[in-house]
Short mmCIF file of C-alpha atoms and ligand atoms in Angstrom, two decimals:
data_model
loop_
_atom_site.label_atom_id
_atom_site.label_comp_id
_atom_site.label_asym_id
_atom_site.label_seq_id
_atom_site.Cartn_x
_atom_site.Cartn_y
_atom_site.Cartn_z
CA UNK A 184 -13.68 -8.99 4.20
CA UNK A 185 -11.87 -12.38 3.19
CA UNK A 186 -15.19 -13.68 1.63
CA UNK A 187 -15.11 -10.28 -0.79
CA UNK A 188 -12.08 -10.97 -1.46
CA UNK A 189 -12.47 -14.38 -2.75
CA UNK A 190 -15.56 -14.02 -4.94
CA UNK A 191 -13.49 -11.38 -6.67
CA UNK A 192 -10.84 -13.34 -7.10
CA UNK A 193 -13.33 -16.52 -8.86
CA UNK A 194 -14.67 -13.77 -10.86
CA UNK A 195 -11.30 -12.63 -12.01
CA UNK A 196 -10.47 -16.22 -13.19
CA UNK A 197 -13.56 -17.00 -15.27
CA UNK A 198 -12.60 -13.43 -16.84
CA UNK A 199 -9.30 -14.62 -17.60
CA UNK A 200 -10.38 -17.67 -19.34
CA UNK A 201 -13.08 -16.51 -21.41
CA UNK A 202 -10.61 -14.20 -23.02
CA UNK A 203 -8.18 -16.90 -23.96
CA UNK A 204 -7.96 -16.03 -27.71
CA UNK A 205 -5.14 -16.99 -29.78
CA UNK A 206 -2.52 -15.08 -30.95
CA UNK A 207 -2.76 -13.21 -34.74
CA UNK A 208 -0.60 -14.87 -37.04
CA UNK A 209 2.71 -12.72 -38.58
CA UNK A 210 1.49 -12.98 -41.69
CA UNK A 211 -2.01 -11.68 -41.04
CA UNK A 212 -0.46 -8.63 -39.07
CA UNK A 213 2.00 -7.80 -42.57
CA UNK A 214 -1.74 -8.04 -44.31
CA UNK A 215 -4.16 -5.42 -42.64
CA UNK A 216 -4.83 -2.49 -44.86
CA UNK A 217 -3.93 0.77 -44.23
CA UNK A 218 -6.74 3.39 -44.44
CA UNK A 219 -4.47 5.49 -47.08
CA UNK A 220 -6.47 7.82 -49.09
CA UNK A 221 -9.65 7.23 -47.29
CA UNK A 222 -7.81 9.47 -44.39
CA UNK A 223 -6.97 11.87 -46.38
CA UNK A 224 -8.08 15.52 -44.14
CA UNK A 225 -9.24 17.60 -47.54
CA UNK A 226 -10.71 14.73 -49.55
CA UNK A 227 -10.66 11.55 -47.79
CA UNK A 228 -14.27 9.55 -48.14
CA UNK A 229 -13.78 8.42 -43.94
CA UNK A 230 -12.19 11.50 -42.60
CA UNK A 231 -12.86 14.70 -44.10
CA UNK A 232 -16.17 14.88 -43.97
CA UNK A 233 -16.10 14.00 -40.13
CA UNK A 234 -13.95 17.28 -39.77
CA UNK A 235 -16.35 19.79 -39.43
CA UNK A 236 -18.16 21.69 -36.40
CA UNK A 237 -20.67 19.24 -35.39
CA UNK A 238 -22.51 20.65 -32.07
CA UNK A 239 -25.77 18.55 -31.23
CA UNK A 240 -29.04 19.96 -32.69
CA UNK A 241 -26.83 21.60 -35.58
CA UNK A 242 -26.74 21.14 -39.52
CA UNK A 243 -23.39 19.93 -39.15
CA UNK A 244 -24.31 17.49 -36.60
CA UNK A 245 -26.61 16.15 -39.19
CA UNK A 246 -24.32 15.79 -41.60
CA UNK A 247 -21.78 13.96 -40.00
CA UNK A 248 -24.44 11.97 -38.78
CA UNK A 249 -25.75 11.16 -42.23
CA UNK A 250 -22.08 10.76 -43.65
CA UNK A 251 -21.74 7.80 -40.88
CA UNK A 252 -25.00 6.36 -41.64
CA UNK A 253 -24.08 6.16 -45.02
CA UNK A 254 -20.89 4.67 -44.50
CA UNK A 255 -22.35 1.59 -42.82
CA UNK A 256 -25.59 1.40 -45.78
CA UNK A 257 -23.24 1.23 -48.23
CA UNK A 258 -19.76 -0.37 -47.26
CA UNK A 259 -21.39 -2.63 -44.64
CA UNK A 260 -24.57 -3.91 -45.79
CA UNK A 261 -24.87 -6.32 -43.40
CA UNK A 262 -24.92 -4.31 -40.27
CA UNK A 263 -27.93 -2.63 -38.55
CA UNK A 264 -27.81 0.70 -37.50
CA UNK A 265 -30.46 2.52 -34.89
CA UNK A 266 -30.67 5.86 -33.86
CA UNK A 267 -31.09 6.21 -30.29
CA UNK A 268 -32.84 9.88 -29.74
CA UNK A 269 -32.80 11.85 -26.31
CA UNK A 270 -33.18 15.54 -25.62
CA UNK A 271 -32.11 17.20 -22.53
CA UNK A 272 -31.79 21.13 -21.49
CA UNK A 273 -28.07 22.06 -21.18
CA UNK A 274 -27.07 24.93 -18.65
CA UNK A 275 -26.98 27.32 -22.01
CA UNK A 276 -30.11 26.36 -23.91
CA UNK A 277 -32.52 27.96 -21.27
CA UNK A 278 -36.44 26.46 -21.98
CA UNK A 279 -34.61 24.87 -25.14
CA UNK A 280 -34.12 21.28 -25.08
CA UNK A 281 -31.33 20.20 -27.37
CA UNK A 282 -31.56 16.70 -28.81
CA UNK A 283 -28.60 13.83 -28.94
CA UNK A 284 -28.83 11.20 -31.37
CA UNK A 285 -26.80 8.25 -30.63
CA UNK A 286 -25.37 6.14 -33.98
CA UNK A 287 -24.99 2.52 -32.91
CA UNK A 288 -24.13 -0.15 -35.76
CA UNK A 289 -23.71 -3.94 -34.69
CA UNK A 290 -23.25 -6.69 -37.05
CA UNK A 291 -24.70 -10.40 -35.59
CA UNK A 292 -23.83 -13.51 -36.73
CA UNK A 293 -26.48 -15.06 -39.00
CA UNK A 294 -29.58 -16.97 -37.43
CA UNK A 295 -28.82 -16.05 -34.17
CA UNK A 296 -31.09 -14.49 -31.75
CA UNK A 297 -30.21 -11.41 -30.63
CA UNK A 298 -30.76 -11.58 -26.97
CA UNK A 299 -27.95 -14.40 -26.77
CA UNK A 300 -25.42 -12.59 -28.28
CA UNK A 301 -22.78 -10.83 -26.73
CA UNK A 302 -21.22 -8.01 -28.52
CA UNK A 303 -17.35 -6.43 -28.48
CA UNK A 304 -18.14 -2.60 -28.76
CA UNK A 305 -16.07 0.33 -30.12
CA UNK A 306 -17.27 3.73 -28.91
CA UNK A 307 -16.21 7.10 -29.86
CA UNK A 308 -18.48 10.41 -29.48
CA UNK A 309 -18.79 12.12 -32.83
CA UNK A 310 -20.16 15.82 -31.55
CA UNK A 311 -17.83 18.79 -31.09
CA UNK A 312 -17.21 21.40 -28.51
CA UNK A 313 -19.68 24.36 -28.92
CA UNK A 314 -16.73 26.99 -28.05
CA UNK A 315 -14.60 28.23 -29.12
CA UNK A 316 -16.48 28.84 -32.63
CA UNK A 317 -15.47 26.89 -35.72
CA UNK A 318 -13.64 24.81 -33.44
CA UNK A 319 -13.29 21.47 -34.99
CA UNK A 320 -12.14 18.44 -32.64
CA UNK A 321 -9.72 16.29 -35.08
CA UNK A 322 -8.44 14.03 -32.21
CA UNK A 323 -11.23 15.24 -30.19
CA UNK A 324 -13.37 13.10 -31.64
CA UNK A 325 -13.39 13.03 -35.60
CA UNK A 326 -9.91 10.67 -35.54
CA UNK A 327 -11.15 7.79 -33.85
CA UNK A 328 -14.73 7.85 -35.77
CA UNK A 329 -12.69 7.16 -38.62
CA UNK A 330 -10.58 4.69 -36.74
CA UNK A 331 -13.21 2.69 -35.46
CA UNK A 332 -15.15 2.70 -39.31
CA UNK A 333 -11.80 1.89 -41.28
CA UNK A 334 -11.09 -1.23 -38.88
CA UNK A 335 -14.68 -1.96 -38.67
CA UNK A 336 -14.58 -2.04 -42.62
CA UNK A 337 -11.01 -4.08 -42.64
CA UNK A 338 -12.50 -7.40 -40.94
CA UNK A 339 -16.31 -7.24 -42.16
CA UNK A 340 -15.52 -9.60 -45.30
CA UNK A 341 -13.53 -12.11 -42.76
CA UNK A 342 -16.28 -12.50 -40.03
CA UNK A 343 -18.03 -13.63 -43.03
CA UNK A 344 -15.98 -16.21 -44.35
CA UNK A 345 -15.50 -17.29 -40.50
CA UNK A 346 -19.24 -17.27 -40.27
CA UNK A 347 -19.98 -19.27 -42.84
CA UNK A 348 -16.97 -21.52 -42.43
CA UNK A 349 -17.95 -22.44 -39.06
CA UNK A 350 -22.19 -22.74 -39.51
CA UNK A 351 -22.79 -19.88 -37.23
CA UNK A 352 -22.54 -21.35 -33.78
CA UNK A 353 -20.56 -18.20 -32.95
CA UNK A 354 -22.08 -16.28 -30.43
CA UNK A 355 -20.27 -13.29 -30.56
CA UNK A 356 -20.85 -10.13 -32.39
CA UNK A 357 -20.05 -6.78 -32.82
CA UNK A 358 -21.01 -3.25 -32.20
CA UNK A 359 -20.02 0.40 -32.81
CA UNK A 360 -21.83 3.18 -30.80
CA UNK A 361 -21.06 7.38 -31.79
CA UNK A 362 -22.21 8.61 -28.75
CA UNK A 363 -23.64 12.83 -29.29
CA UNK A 364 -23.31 15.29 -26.85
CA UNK A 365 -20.40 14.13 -25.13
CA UNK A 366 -18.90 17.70 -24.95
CA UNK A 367 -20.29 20.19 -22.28
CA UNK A 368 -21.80 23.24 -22.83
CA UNK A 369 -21.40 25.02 -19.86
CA UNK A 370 -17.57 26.72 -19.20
CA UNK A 371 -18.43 26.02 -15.34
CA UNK A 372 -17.90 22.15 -14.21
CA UNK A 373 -21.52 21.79 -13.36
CA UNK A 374 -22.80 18.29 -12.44
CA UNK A 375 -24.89 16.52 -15.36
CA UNK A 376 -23.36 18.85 -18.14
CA UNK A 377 -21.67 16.65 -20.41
CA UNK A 378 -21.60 12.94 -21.41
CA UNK A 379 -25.36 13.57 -22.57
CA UNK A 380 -25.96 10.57 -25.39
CA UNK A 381 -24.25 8.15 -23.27
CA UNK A 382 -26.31 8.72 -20.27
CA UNK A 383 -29.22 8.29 -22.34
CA UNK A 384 -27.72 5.45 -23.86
CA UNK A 385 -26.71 3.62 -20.47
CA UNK A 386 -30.13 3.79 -19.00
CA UNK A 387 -32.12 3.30 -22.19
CA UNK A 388 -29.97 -0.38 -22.40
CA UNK A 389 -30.48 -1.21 -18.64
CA UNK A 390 -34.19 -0.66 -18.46
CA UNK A 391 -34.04 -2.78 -21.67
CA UNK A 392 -34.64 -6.21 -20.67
CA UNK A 393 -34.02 -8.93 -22.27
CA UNK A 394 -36.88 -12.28 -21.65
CA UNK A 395 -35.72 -15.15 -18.73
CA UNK A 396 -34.45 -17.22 -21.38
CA UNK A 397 -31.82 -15.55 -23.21
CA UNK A 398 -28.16 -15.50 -21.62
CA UNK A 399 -28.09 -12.26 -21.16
CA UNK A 400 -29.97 -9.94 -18.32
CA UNK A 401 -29.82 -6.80 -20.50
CA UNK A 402 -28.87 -5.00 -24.13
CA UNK A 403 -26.22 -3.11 -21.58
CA UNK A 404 -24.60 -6.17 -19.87
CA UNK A 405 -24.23 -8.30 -23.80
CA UNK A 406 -21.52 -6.19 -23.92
CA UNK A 407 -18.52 -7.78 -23.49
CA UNK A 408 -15.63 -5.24 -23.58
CA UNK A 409 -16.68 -1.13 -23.91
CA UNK A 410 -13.35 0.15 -25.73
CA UNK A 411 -13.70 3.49 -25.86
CA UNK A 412 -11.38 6.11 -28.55
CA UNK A 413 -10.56 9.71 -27.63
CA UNK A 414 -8.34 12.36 -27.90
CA UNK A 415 -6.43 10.11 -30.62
CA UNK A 416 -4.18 11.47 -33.78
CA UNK A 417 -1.57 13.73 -31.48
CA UNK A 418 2.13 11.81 -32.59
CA UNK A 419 3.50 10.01 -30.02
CA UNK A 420 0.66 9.23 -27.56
CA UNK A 421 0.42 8.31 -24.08
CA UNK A 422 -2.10 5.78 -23.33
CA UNK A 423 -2.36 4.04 -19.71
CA UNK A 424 -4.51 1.27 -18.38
CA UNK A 425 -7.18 2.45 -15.80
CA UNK A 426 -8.87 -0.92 -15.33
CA UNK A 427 -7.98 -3.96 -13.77
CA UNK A 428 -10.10 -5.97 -14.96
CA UNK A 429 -9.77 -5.28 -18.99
CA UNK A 430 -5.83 -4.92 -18.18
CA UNK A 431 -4.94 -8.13 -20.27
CA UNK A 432 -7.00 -6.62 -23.13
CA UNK A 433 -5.08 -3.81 -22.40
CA UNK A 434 -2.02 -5.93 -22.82
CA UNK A 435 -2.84 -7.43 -25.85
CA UNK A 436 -3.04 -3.98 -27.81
CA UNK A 437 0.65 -3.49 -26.31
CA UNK A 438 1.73 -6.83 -27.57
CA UNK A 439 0.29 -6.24 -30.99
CA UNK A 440 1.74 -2.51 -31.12
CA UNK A 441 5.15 -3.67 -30.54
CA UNK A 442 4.74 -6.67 -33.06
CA UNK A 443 3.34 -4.45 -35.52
CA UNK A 444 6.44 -2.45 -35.04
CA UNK A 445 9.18 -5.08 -35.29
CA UNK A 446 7.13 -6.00 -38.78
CA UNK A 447 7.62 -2.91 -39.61
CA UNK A 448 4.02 -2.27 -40.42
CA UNK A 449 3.45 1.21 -38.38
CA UNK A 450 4.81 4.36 -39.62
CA UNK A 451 4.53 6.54 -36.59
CA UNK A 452 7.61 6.50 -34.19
CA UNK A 453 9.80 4.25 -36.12
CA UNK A 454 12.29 3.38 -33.08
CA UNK A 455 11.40 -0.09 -31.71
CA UNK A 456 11.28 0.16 -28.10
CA UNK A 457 9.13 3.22 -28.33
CA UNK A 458 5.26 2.05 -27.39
CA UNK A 459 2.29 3.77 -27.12
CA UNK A 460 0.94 1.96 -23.78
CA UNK A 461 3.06 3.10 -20.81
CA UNK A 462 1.89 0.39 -18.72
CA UNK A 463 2.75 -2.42 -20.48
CA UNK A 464 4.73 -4.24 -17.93
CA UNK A 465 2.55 -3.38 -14.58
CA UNK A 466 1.21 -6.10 -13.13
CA UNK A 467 -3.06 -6.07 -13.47
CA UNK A 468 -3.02 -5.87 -9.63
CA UNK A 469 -1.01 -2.53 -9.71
CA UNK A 470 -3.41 -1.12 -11.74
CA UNK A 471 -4.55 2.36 -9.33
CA UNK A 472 -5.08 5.25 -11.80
CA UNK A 473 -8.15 7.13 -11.66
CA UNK A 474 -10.08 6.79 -14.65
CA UNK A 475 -10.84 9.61 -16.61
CA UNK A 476 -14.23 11.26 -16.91
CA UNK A 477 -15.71 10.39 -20.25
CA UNK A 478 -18.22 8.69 -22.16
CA UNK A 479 -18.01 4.94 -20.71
CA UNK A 480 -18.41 6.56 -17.05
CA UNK A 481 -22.40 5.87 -17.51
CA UNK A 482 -21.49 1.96 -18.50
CA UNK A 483 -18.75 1.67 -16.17
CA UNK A 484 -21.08 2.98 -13.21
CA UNK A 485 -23.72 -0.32 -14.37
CA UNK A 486 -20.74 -3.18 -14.56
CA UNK A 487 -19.90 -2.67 -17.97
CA UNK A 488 -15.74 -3.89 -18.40
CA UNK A 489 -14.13 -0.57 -19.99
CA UNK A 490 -10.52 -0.37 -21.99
CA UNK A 491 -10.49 3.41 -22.54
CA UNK A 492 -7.72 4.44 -24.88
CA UNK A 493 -7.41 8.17 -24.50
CA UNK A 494 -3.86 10.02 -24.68
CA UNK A 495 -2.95 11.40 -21.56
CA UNK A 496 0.41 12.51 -19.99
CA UNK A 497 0.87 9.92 -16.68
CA UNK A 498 3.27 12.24 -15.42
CA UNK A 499 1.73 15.84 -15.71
CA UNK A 500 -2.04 14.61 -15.98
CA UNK A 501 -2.47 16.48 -19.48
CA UNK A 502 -4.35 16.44 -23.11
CA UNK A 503 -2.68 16.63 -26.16
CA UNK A 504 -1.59 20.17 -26.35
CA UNK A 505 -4.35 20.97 -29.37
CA UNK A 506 -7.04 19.81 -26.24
CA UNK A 507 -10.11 22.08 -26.74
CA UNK A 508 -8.05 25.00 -29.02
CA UNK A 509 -9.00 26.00 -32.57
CA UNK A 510 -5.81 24.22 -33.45
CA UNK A 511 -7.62 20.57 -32.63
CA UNK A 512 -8.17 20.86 -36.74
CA UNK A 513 -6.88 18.19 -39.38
CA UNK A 514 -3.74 19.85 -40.00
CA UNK A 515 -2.75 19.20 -36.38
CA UNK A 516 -3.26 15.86 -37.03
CA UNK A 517 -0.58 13.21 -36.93
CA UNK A 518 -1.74 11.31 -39.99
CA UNK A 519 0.86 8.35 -39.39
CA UNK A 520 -0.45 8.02 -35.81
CA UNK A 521 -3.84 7.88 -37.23
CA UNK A 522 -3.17 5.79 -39.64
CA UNK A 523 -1.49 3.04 -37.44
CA UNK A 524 -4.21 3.33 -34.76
CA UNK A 525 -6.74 2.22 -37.52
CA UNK A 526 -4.12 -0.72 -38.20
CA UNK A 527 -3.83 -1.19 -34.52
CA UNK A 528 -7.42 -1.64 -33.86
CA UNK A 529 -7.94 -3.80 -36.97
CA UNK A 530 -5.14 -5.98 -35.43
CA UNK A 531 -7.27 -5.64 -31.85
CA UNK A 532 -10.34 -6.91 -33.67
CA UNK A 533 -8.86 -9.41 -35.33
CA UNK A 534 -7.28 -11.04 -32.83
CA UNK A 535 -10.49 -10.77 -30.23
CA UNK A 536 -13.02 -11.75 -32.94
CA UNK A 537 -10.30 -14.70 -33.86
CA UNK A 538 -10.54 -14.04 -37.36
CA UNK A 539 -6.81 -15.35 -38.36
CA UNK A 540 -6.82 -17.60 -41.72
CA UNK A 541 -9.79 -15.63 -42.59
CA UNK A 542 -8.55 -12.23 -43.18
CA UNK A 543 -6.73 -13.12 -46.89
C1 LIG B 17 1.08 -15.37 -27.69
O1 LIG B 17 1.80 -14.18 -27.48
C2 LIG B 17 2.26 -14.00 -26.15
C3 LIG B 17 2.91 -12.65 -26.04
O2 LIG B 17 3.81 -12.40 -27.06
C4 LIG B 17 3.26 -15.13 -25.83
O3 LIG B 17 3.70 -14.99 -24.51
C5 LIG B 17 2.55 -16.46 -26.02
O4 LIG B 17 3.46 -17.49 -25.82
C6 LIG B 17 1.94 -16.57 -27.40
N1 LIG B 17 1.13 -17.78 -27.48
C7 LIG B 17 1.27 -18.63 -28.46
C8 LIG B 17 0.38 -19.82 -28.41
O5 LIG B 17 2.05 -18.46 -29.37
C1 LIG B 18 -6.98 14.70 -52.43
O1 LIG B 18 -6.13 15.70 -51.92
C2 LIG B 18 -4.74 15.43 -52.10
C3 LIG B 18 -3.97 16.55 -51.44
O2 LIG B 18 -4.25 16.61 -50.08
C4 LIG B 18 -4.42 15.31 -53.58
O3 LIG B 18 -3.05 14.97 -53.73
C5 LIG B 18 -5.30 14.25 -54.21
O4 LIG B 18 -5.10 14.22 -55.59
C6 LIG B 18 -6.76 14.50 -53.91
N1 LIG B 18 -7.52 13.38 -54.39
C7 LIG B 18 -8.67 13.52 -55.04
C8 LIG B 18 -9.33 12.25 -55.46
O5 LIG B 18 -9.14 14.60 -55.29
C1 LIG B 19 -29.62 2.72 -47.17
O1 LIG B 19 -29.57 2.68 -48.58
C2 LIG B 19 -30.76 2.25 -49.20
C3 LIG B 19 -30.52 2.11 -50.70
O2 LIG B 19 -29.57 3.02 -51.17
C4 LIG B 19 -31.87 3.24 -48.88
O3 LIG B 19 -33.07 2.82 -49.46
C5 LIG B 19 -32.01 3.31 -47.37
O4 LIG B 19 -32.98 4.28 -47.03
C6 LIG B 19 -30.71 3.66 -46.72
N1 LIG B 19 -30.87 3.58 -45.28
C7 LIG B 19 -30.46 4.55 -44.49
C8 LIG B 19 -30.65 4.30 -43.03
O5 LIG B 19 -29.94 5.56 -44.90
C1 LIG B 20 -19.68 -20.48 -47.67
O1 LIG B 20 -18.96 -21.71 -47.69
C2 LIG B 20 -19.26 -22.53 -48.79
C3 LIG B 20 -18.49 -23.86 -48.69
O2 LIG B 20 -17.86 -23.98 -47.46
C4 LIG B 20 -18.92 -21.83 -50.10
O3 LIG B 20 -19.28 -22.65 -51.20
C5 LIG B 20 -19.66 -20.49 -50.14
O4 LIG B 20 -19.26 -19.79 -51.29
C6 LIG B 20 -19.39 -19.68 -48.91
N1 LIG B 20 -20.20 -18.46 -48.91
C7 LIG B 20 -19.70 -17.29 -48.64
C8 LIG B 20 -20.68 -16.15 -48.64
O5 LIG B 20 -18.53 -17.11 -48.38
C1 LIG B 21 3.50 -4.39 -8.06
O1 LIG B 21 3.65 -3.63 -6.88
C2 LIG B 21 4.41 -4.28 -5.90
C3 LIG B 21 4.33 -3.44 -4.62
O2 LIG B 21 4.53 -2.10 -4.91
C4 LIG B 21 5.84 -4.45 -6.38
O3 LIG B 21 6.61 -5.09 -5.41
C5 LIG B 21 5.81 -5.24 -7.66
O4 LIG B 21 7.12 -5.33 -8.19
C6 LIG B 21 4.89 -4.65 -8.67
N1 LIG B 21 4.80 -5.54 -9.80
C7 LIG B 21 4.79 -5.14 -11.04
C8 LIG B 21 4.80 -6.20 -12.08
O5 LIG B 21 4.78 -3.96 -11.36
#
């Protein structure tokens, strides 16, 4: 096997080096804004209308569908957003075919053509678990919706100015995907229940080719990282690194939770020492966790590079203790902890999209 071993190690190199961004600036991490109000669980204009029962094919699906369409139409005019429609019988609907509607948004940078672009991508599912009824799914998955559209909103006005300050030669962009039907239906673990929109998705962007000439093969492999949100909001949260390969991405979230923290810009935890990413200092070849079943397992399964930040005990394998329980609702939310994860993944943006001296 020496020869495997080698190409994998070339391949790990060129990875390494094409990540080489530089390092946010202190001053840029004492500036990111704070999603304040717009958080706010009874009245907040990003949250609280994401915290509702939203089961696929439902009225509330629709609603929190049209609530993040009109998010992106009217704070971020310069993005596109698709809806990517499938429908698929689930082992409850009998003859009934429910349908998923994907959200993606993705902002390019001027004049380019699409098919050369490569795109960061922030995924979180927005649907909710069928049972029990009126259950809600605040961490599960309306928290890191509103994560991913407050720090989506927080550098929009900079990759402008760094657009137009450097005459669009960039060839990076980026995307935002609310996957549907991640949830099963079925109470037994049946094979193919589950994880609907992103299978859909997955195969949809494979079989989408892109012509000879453009640098990359497909709309599925122009992305560049998949960094997939759940089960985010519980306080003090547990998040591991499953993946090798996106390890030093994972490592750069660490880096810029524990400056954040020692600039005293995160509420949550307070102690400095305390960090959210409990392998921190393991070595990217030590790396042996299984990954956890969830959307990007459609992406991962096609070569797509996954971070997935979900909160997860490494010791005792478990949720959050709200995990699929009426009390997943917004007054189990941590609202610090949500509130520095949208700061945190501003910072993550930031610093990937190299947006420092741009940002104000
Ligand atoms: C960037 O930050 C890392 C981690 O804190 C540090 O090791 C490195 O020296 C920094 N690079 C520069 C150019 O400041
Ligand atoms: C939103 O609700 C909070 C209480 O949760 C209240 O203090 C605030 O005034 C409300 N804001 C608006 C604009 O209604
Ligand atoms: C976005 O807003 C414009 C003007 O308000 C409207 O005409 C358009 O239909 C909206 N698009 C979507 C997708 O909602
Ligand atoms: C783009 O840059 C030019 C000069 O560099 C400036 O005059 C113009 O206002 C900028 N446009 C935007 C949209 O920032
Ligand atoms: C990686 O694992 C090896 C073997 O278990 C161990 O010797 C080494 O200290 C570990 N390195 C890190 C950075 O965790």
């Amino acid at each position: 096997m020496p020869f495997l071993r080698k190409g994998r190690l070339a391949l790990w190199f060129l990875v390494l080096s094409a990540n080489a961004y530089r390092n946010l600036s202190d001053t840029t991490l004492q500036t990111l804004s704070r999603p304040g109000t717009d958080f706010n669980i009874h009245n907040g204009s990003i949250l609280a209308p994401l915290l509702q029962p939203r089961v696929p094919g439902t009225l509330g699906s629709e609603a929190v569908r049209r609530h993040i369409v009109q998010f992106f139409n009217s704070t971020l005019p310069e993005w596109k957003i698709e809806l990517q429609t499938s429908t698929s019988r689930t082992p409850i609907s009998e003859d009934q075919p429910v349908p998923f509607v994907n959200i993606i948004a993705y902002r390019d940078p001027p004049g380019a053509n699409p098919t050369d672009i490569r795109r960061l991508t922030l995924v979180a599912h927005y649907d909710s678990l069928k049972e029990p009824e009126g259950f809600i799914g605040a961490i599960d998955s309306a928290a890191p919706c509103a994560i991913i559209m407050h720090a989506v909103r927080s550098i929009d006005a900079a990759l402008t100015r760094q657009w137009n300050h450097t005459q669009c030669d960039s060839k990076y962009g980026l995307q935002v995907i609310f996957t549907d039907g991640e949830e099963t239906f079925g109470n037994t673990l049946l094979a193919n229940d589950g994880l609907y929109g992103s299978r859909s998705l997955a195969a949809n962007w494979a079989v989408d080719k892109y012509p000879l000439s453009s640098t990359y093969e497909s709309r599925l492999l122009s992305i560049s990282l998949f960094v997939l949100l759940d089960l985010l909001g519980s306080k003090n949260p547990h998040i591991a690194s499953y993946y090798p390969v996106t390890h030093r991405d994972y490592r750069r979230l660490a880096i810029l939770e524990s400056r954040l923290r020692g600039l005293g810009q995160l509420k949550s935890g307070g102690m400095e020492g305390i960090s959210w990413f409990v392998d921190r200092a393991v070595d990217a070849r030590n790396i042996t966790r299984r990954s956890i079943e969830d959307d990007q397992v459609p992406f991962s399964a096609l070569g797509v590079d996954i971070l997935h930040l979900i909160d997860v005990d490494p010791v005792t394998g478990e949720f959050p203790k709200v995990w699929h329980t009426l009390d997943d609702d917004g007054g189990h939310l941590d609202m610090d902890t949500v509130e520095d994860w949208g700061v945190l993944i501003t910072a993550f943006l930031a610093e990937w999209l190299e947006l420092d001296g741009y940002m104000e």
